[in-house]
CSV table of C-alpha atoms in Angstrom, one decimal:
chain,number,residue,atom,x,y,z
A,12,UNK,CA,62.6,-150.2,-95.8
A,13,UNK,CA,59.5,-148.2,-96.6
A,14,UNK,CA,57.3,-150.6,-95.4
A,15,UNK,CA,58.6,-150.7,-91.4
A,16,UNK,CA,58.9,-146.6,-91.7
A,17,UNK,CA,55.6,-146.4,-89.6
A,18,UNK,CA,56.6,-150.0,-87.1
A,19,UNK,CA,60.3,-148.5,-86.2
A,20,UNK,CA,58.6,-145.4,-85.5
A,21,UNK,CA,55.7,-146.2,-83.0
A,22,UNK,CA,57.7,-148.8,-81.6
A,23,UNK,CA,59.7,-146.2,-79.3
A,24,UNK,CA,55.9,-144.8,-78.4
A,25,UNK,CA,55.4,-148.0,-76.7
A,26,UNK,CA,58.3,-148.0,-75.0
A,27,UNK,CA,57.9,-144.7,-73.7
A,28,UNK,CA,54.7,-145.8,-72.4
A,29,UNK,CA,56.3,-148.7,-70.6
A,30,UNK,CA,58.7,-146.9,-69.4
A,31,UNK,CA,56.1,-144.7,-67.3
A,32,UNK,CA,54.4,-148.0,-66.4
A,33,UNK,CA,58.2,-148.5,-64.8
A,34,UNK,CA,58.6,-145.6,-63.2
A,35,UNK,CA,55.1,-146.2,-61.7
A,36,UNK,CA,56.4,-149.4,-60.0
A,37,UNK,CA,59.4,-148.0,-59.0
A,38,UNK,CA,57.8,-144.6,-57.7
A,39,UNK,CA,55.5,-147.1,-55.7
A,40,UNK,CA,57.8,-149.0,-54.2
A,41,UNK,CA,60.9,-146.4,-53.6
A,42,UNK,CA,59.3,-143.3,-51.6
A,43,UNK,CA,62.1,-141.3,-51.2
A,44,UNK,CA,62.7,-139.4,-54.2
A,45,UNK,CA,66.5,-139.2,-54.1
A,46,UNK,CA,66.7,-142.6,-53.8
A,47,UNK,CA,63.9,-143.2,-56.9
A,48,UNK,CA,66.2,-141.1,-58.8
A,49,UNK,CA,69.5,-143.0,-57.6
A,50,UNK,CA,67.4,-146.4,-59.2
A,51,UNK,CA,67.0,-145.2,-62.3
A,52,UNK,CA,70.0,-143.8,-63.0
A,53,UNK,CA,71.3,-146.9,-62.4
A,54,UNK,CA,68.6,-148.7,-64.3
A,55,UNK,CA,70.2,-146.5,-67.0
A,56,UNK,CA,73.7,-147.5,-67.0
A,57,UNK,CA,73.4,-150.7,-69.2
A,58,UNK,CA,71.6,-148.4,-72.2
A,59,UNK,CA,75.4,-147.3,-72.5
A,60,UNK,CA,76.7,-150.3,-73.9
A,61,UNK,CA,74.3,-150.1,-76.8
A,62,UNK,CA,77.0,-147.6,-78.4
A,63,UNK,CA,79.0,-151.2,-79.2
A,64,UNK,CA,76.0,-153.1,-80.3
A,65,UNK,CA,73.9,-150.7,-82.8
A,66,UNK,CA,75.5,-150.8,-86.3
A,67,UNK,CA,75.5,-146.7,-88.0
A,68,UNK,CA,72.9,-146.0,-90.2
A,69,UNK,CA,74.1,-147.2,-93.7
A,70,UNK,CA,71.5,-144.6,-95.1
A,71,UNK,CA,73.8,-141.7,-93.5
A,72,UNK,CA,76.9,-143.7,-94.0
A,73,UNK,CA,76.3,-143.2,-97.9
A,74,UNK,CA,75.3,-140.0,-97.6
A,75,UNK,CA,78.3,-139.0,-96.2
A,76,UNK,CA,80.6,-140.9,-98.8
A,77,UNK,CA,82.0,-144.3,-96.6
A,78,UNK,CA,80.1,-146.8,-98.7
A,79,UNK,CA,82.6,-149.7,-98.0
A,80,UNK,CA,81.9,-149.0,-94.2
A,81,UNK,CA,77.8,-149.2,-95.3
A,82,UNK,CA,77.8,-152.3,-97.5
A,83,UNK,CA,79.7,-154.4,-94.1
A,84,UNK,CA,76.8,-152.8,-92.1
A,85,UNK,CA,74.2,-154.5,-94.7
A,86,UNK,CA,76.0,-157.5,-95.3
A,87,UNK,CA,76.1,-158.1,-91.4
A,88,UNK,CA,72.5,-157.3,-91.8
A,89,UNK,CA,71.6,-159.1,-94.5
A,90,UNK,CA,73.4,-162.2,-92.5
A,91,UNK,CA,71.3,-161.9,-89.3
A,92,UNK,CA,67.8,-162.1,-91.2
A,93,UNK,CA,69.2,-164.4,-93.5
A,94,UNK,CA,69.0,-162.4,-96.6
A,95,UNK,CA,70.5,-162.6,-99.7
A,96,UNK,CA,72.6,-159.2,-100.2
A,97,UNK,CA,72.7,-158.2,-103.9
A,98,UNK,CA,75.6,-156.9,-105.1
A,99,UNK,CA,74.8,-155.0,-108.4
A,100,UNK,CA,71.8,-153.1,-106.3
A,101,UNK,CA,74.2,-152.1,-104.1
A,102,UNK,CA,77.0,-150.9,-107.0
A,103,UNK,CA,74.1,-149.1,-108.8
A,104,UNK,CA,72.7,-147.5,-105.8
A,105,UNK,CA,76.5,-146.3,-105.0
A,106,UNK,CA,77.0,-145.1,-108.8
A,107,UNK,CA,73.6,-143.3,-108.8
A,108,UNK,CA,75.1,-141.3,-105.2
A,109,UNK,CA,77.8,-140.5,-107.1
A,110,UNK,CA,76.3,-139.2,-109.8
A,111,UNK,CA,74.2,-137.4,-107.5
A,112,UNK,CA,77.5,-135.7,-106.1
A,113,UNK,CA,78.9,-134.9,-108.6
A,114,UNK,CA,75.5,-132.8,-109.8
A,115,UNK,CA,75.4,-130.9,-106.8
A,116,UNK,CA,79.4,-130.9,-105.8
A,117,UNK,CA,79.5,-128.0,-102.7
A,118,UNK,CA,78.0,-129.8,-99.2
A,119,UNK,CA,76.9,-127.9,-96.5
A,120,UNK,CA,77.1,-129.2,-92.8
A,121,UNK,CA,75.5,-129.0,-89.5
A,122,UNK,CA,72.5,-125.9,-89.3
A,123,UNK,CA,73.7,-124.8,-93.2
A,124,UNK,CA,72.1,-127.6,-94.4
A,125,UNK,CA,68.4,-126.4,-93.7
A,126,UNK,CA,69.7,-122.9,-95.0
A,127,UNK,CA,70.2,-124.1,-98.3
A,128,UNK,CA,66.6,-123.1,-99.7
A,129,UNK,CA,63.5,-121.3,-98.8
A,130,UNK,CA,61.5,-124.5,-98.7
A,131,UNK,CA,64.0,-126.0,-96.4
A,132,UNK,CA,63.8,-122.9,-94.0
A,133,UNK,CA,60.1,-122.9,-93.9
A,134,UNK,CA,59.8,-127.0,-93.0
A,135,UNK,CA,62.5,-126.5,-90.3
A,136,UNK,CA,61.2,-123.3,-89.1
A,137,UNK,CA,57.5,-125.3,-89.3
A,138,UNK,CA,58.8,-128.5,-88.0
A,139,UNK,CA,60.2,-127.0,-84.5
A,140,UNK,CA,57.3,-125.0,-83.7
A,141,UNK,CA,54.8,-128.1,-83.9
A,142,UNK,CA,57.2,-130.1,-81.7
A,143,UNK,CA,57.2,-127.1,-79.3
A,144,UNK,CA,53.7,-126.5,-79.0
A,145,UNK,CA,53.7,-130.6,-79.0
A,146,UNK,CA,55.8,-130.8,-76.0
A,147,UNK,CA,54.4,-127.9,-74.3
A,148,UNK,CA,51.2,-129.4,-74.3
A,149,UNK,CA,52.1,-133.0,-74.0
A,150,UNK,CA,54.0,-132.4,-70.6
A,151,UNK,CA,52.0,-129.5,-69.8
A,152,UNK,CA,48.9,-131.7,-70.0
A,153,UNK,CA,50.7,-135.2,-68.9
A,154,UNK,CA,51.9,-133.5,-65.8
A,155,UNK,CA,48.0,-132.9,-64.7
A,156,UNK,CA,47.5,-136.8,-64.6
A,157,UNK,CA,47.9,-137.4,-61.3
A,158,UNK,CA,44.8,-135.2,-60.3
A,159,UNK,CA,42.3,-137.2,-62.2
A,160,UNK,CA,42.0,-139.4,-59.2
A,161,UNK,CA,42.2,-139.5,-55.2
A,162,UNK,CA,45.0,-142.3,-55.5
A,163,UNK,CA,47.5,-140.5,-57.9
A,164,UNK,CA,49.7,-143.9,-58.5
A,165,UNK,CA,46.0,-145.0,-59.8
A,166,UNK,CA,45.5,-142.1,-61.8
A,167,UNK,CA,49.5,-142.3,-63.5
A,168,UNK,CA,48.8,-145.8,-64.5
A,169,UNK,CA,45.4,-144.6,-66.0
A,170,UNK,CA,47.0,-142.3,-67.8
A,171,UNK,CA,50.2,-144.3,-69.1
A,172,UNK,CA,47.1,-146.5,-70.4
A,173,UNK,CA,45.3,-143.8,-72.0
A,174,UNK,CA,48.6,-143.0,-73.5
A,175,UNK,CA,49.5,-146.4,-75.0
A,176,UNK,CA,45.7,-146.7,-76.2
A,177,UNK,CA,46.9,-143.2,-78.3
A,178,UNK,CA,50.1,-144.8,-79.7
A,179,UNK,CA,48.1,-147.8,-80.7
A,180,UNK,CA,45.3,-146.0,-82.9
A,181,UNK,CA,48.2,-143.5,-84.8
A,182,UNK,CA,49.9,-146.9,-85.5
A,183,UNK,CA,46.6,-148.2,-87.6
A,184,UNK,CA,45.5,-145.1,-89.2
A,185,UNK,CA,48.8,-143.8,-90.1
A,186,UNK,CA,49.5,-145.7,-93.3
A,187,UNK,CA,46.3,-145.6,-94.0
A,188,UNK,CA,45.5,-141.9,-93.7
A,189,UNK,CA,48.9,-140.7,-93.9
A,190,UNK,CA,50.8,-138.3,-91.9
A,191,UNK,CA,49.3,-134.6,-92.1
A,192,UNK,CA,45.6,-135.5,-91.9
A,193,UNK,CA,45.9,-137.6,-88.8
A,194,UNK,CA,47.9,-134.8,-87.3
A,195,UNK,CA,46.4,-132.3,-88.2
A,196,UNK,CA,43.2,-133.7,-86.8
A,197,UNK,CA,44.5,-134.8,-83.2
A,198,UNK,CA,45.6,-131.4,-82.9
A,199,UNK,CA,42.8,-129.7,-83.9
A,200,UNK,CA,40.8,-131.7,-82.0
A,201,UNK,CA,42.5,-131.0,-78.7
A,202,UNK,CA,42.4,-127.3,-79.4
A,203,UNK,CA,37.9,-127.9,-79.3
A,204,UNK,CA,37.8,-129.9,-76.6
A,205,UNK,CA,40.3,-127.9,-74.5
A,206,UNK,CA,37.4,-124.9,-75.0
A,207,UNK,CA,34.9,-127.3,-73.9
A,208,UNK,CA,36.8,-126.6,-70.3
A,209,UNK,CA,35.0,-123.2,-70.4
A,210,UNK,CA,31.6,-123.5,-70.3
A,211,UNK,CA,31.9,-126.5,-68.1
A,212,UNK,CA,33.1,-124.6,-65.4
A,213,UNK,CA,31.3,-121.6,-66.3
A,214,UNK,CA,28.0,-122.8,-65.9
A,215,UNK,CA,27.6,-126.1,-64.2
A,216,UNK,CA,28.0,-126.2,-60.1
A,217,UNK,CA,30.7,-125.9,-58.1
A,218,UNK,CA,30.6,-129.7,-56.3
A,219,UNK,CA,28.3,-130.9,-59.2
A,220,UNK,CA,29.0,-134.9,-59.5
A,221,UNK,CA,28.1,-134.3,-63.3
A,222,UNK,CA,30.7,-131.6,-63.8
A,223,UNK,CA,33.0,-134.1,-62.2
A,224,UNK,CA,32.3,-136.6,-64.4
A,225,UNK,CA,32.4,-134.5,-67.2
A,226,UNK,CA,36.1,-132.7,-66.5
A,227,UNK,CA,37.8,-136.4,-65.9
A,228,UNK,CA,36.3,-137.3,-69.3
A,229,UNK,CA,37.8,-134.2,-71.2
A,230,UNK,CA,40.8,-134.7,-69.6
A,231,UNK,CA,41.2,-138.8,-70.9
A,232,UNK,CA,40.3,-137.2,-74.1
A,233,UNK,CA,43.1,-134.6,-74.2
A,234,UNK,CA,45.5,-136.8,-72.4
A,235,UNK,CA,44.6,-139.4,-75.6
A,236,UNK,CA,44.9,-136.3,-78.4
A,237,UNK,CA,48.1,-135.1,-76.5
A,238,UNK,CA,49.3,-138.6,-76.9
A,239,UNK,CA,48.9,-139.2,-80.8
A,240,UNK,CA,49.7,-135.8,-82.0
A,241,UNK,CA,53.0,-136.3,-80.0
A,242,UNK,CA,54.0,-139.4,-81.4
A,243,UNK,CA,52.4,-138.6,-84.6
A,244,UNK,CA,54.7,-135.5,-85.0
A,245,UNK,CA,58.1,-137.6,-84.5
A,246,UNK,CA,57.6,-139.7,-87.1
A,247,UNK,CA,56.7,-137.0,-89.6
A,248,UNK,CA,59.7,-135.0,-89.4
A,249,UNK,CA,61.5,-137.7,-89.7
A,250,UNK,CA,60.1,-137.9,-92.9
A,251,UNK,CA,60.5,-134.6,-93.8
A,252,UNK,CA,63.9,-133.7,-93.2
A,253,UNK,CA,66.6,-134.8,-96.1
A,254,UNK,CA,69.5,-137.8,-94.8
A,255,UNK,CA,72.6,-135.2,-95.6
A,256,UNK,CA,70.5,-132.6,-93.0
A,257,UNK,CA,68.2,-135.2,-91.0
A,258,UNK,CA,70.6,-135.4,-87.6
A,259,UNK,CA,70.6,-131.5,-87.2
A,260,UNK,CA,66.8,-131.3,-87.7
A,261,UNK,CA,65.6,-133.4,-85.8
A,262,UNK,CA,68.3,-132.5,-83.2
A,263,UNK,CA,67.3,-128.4,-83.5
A,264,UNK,CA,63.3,-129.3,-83.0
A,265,UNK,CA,64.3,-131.5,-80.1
A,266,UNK,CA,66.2,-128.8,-78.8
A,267,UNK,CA,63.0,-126.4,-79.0
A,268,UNK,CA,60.4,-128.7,-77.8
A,269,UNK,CA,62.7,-129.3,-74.3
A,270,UNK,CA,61.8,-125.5,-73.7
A,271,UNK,CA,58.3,-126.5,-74.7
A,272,UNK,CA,58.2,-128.9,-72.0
A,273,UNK,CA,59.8,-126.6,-70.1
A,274,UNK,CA,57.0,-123.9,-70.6
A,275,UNK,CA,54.4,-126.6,-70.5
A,276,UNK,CA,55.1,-127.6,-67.1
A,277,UNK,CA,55.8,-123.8,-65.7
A,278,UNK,CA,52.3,-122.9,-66.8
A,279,UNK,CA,50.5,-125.7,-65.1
A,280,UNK,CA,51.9,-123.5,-61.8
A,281,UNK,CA,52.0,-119.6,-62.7
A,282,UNK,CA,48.5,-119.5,-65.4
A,283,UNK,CA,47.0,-121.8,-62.6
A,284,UNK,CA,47.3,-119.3,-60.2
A,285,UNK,CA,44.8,-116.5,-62.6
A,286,UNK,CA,42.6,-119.7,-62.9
A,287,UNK,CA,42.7,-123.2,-62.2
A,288,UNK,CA,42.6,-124.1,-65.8
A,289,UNK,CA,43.5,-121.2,-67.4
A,290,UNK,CA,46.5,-123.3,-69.1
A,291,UNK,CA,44.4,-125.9,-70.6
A,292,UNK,CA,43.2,-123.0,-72.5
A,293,UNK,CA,46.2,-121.9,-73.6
A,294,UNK,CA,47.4,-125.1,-74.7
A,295,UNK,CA,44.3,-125.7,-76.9
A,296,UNK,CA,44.7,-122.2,-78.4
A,297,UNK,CA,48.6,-123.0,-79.2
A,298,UNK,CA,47.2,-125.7,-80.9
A,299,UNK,CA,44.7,-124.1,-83.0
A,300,UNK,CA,46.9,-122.1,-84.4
A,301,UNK,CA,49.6,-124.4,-85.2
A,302,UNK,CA,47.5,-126.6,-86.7
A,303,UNK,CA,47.2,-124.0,-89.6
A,304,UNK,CA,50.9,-124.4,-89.8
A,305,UNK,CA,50.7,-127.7,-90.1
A,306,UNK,CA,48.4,-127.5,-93.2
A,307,UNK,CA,51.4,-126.2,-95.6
A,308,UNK,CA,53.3,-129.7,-94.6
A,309,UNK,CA,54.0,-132.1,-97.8
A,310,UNK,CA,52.4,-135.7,-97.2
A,311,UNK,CA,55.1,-138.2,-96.2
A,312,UNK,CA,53.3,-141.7,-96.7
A,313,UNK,CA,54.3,-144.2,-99.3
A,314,UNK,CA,56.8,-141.9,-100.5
A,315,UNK,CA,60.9,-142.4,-100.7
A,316,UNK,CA,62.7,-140.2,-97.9
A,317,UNK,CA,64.4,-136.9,-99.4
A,318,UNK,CA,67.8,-137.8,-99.7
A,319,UNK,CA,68.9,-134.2,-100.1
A,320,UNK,CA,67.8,-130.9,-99.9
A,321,UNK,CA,67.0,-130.4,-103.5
A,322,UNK,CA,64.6,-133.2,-103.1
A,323,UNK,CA,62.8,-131.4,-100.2
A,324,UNK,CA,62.6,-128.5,-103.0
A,325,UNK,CA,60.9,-130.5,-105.8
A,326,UNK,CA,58.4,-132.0,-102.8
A,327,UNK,CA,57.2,-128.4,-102.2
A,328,UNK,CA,54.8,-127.4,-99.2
A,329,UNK,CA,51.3,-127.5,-100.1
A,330,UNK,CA,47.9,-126.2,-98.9
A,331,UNK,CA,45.4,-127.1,-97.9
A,332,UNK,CA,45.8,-129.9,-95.0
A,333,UNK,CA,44.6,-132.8,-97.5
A,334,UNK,CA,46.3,-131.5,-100.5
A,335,UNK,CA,49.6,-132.6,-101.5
A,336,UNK,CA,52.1,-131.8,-104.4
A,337,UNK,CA,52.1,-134.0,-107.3
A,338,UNK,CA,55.5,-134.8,-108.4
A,339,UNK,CA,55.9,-135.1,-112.0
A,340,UNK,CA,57.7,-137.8,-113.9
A,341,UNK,CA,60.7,-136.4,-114.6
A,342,UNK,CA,61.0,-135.2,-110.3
A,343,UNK,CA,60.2,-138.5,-110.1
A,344,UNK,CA,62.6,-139.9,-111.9
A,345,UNK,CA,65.4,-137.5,-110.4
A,346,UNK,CA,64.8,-138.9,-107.0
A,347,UNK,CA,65.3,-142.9,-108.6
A,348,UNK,CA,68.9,-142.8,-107.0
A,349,UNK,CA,67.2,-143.5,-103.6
A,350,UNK,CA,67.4,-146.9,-102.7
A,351,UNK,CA,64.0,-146.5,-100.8
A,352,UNK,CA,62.7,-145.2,-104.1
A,353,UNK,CA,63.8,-148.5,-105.9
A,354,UNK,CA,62.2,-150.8,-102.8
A,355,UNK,CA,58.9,-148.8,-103.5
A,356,UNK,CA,59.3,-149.2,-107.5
A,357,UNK,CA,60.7,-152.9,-107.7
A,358,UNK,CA,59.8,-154.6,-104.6
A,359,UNK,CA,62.4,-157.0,-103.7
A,360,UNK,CA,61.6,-161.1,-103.1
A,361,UNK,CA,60.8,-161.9,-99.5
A,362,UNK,CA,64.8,-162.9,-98.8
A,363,UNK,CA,66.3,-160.3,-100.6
A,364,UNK,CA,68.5,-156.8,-99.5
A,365,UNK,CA,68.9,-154.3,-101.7
């Protein structure tokens, strides 16, 4: 429901953290790095048998038209948590969805999807370029961790903790600030203190103990900025990508942010060789300017997830960062065949589903 949007979200954040707290132990222990790799492949292996264990999203399942294979999904739900399953929510949600098809009968698939409208274009084409600036800087700046300290499994685990401190922060301000705004500030943020490299190394000493101190501060700081505006950035295109269309967005950004990270860590070796931190530069001035990209982005909090791409169209983008499109009534009312629309409208008693 609406209300875990933010807790199923974050919660992979902390297990990416963990798993670099992991790797740490295993890195530690295991110095040979074919042998490393050899572990955690077969660490891996058991992650496969989750394929027989994790139900399909009913959300997609309706989407797509197999609503008998959705309401066993919720049933079986509803039965684990010991939840009553209400059958006339479920029939009206299924008549609404029909209704629904039957208003807009031609479906797209796959990349057509996103094509469907201008709006749509400009989110995905918006959407891919934050997570490949976000990726490019996250690895790009992640990868530099290990030089904070003398003792680099030291400085890993410091900054796996610096990381998890990040992911805990975006998970209290994000429902209470919303998406864009806390986004749009990490990132912004990280673009001024990335400057800050400058002058530091500009003007202070060479073998100063002050500009020492000073660089491993910055470096926690955009190490913690990297952090949230990753994690921040997953969730919210999440929200902003329809159901019938979600899989292939959120599969195309991925797609671009790998050559992000690819980029990212490239950089820390060629632009390192004009100047040592040449690309801490050139990460905080990616992120300056997508940060104005960002500012066009609807606001995704306490609001039902587009369903279709018609209801990315009455959403809008919007500008500037803190402003967002008011829907009207009647939009409103268009979008009361979402189920998460009807959760938001008519909360449902502690031990109900649907």
């Amino acid at each position: 429901g609406p209300k875990q949007r933010l807790f199923t979200g974050i919660v992979i954040e902390y297990f990416f953290a963990g798993g670099e707290l992991v790797l740490l132990g295993f890195a530690y222990m295991i110095r040979s790095w074919q042998l490393l790799n050899t572990a955690l492949a077969i660490l891996s292996i058991p992650f496969l048998f989750f394929y027989f264990v994790i139900p399909e999203s009913p959300r997609w399942l309706i989407s797509k038209g197999h609503y008998e294979h959705a309401e066993r999904i919720l049933r079986r739900i509803a039965k684990v948590n010991g939840c009553f399953f209400d059958s006339n929510a479920y029939g009206h949600l299924i008549n609404e969805e029909k209704k629904r098809e039957a208003l807009y009968p031609k479906k797209f698939h796959g990349l057509k999807t996103l094509l469907q409208s201008k709006i749509m274009i400009i989110i995905a084409i918006n959407m891919s370029l934050q997570w490949f600036v976000q990726n490019l800087v996250f690895y790009g700046v992640s990868q530099n961790t290990g030089a904070w300290l003398a003792n680099p499994y030291i400085a890993f685990f410091a900054g796996a903790l610096v990381e998890l401190a990040a992911y805990v922060v975006v998970h209290l301000v994000l429902n209470r600030w919303g998406r864009k705004i806390p986004y749009c500030t990490f990132v912004f943020l990280f673009g001024l203190f990335a400057f800050f490299v400058v002058p530091i190394q500009m003007l202070m000493p060479k073998d100063s103990p002050v500009k020492y101190i000073l660089m491993f501060i910055i470096n926690v700081i955009l190490k913690f900025l990297a952090s949230g505006s990753y994690a921040i950035i997953y969730i919210y295109a999440n929200e902003l990508f329809p159901t019938q269309g979600r899989n292939t967005g959120i599969g195309m950004c991925s797609m671009v942010a790998r050559f992000g990270a690819i980029i990212g860590t490239l950089s820390n070796d060629l632009l390192a060789r004009v100047w040592a931190h040449f690309p801490i530069v050139v990460f905080g001035t990616t992120s300056l300017i997508t940060v104005v990209f960002a500012t066009i982005c609807p606001e995704t909090v306490n609001k039902p997830l587009p369903e279709t791409v018609h209801d990315i169209d009455r959403i809008g983008v919007t500008w500037p960062c803190w402003k967002s499109k008011t829907l009207t009534l009647e939009e409103i009312n268009n979008m009361a065949d979402s189920d998460e629309f009807m959760s938001l409208r008519n909360p449902f008693k502690e031990n109900d589903i649907l």
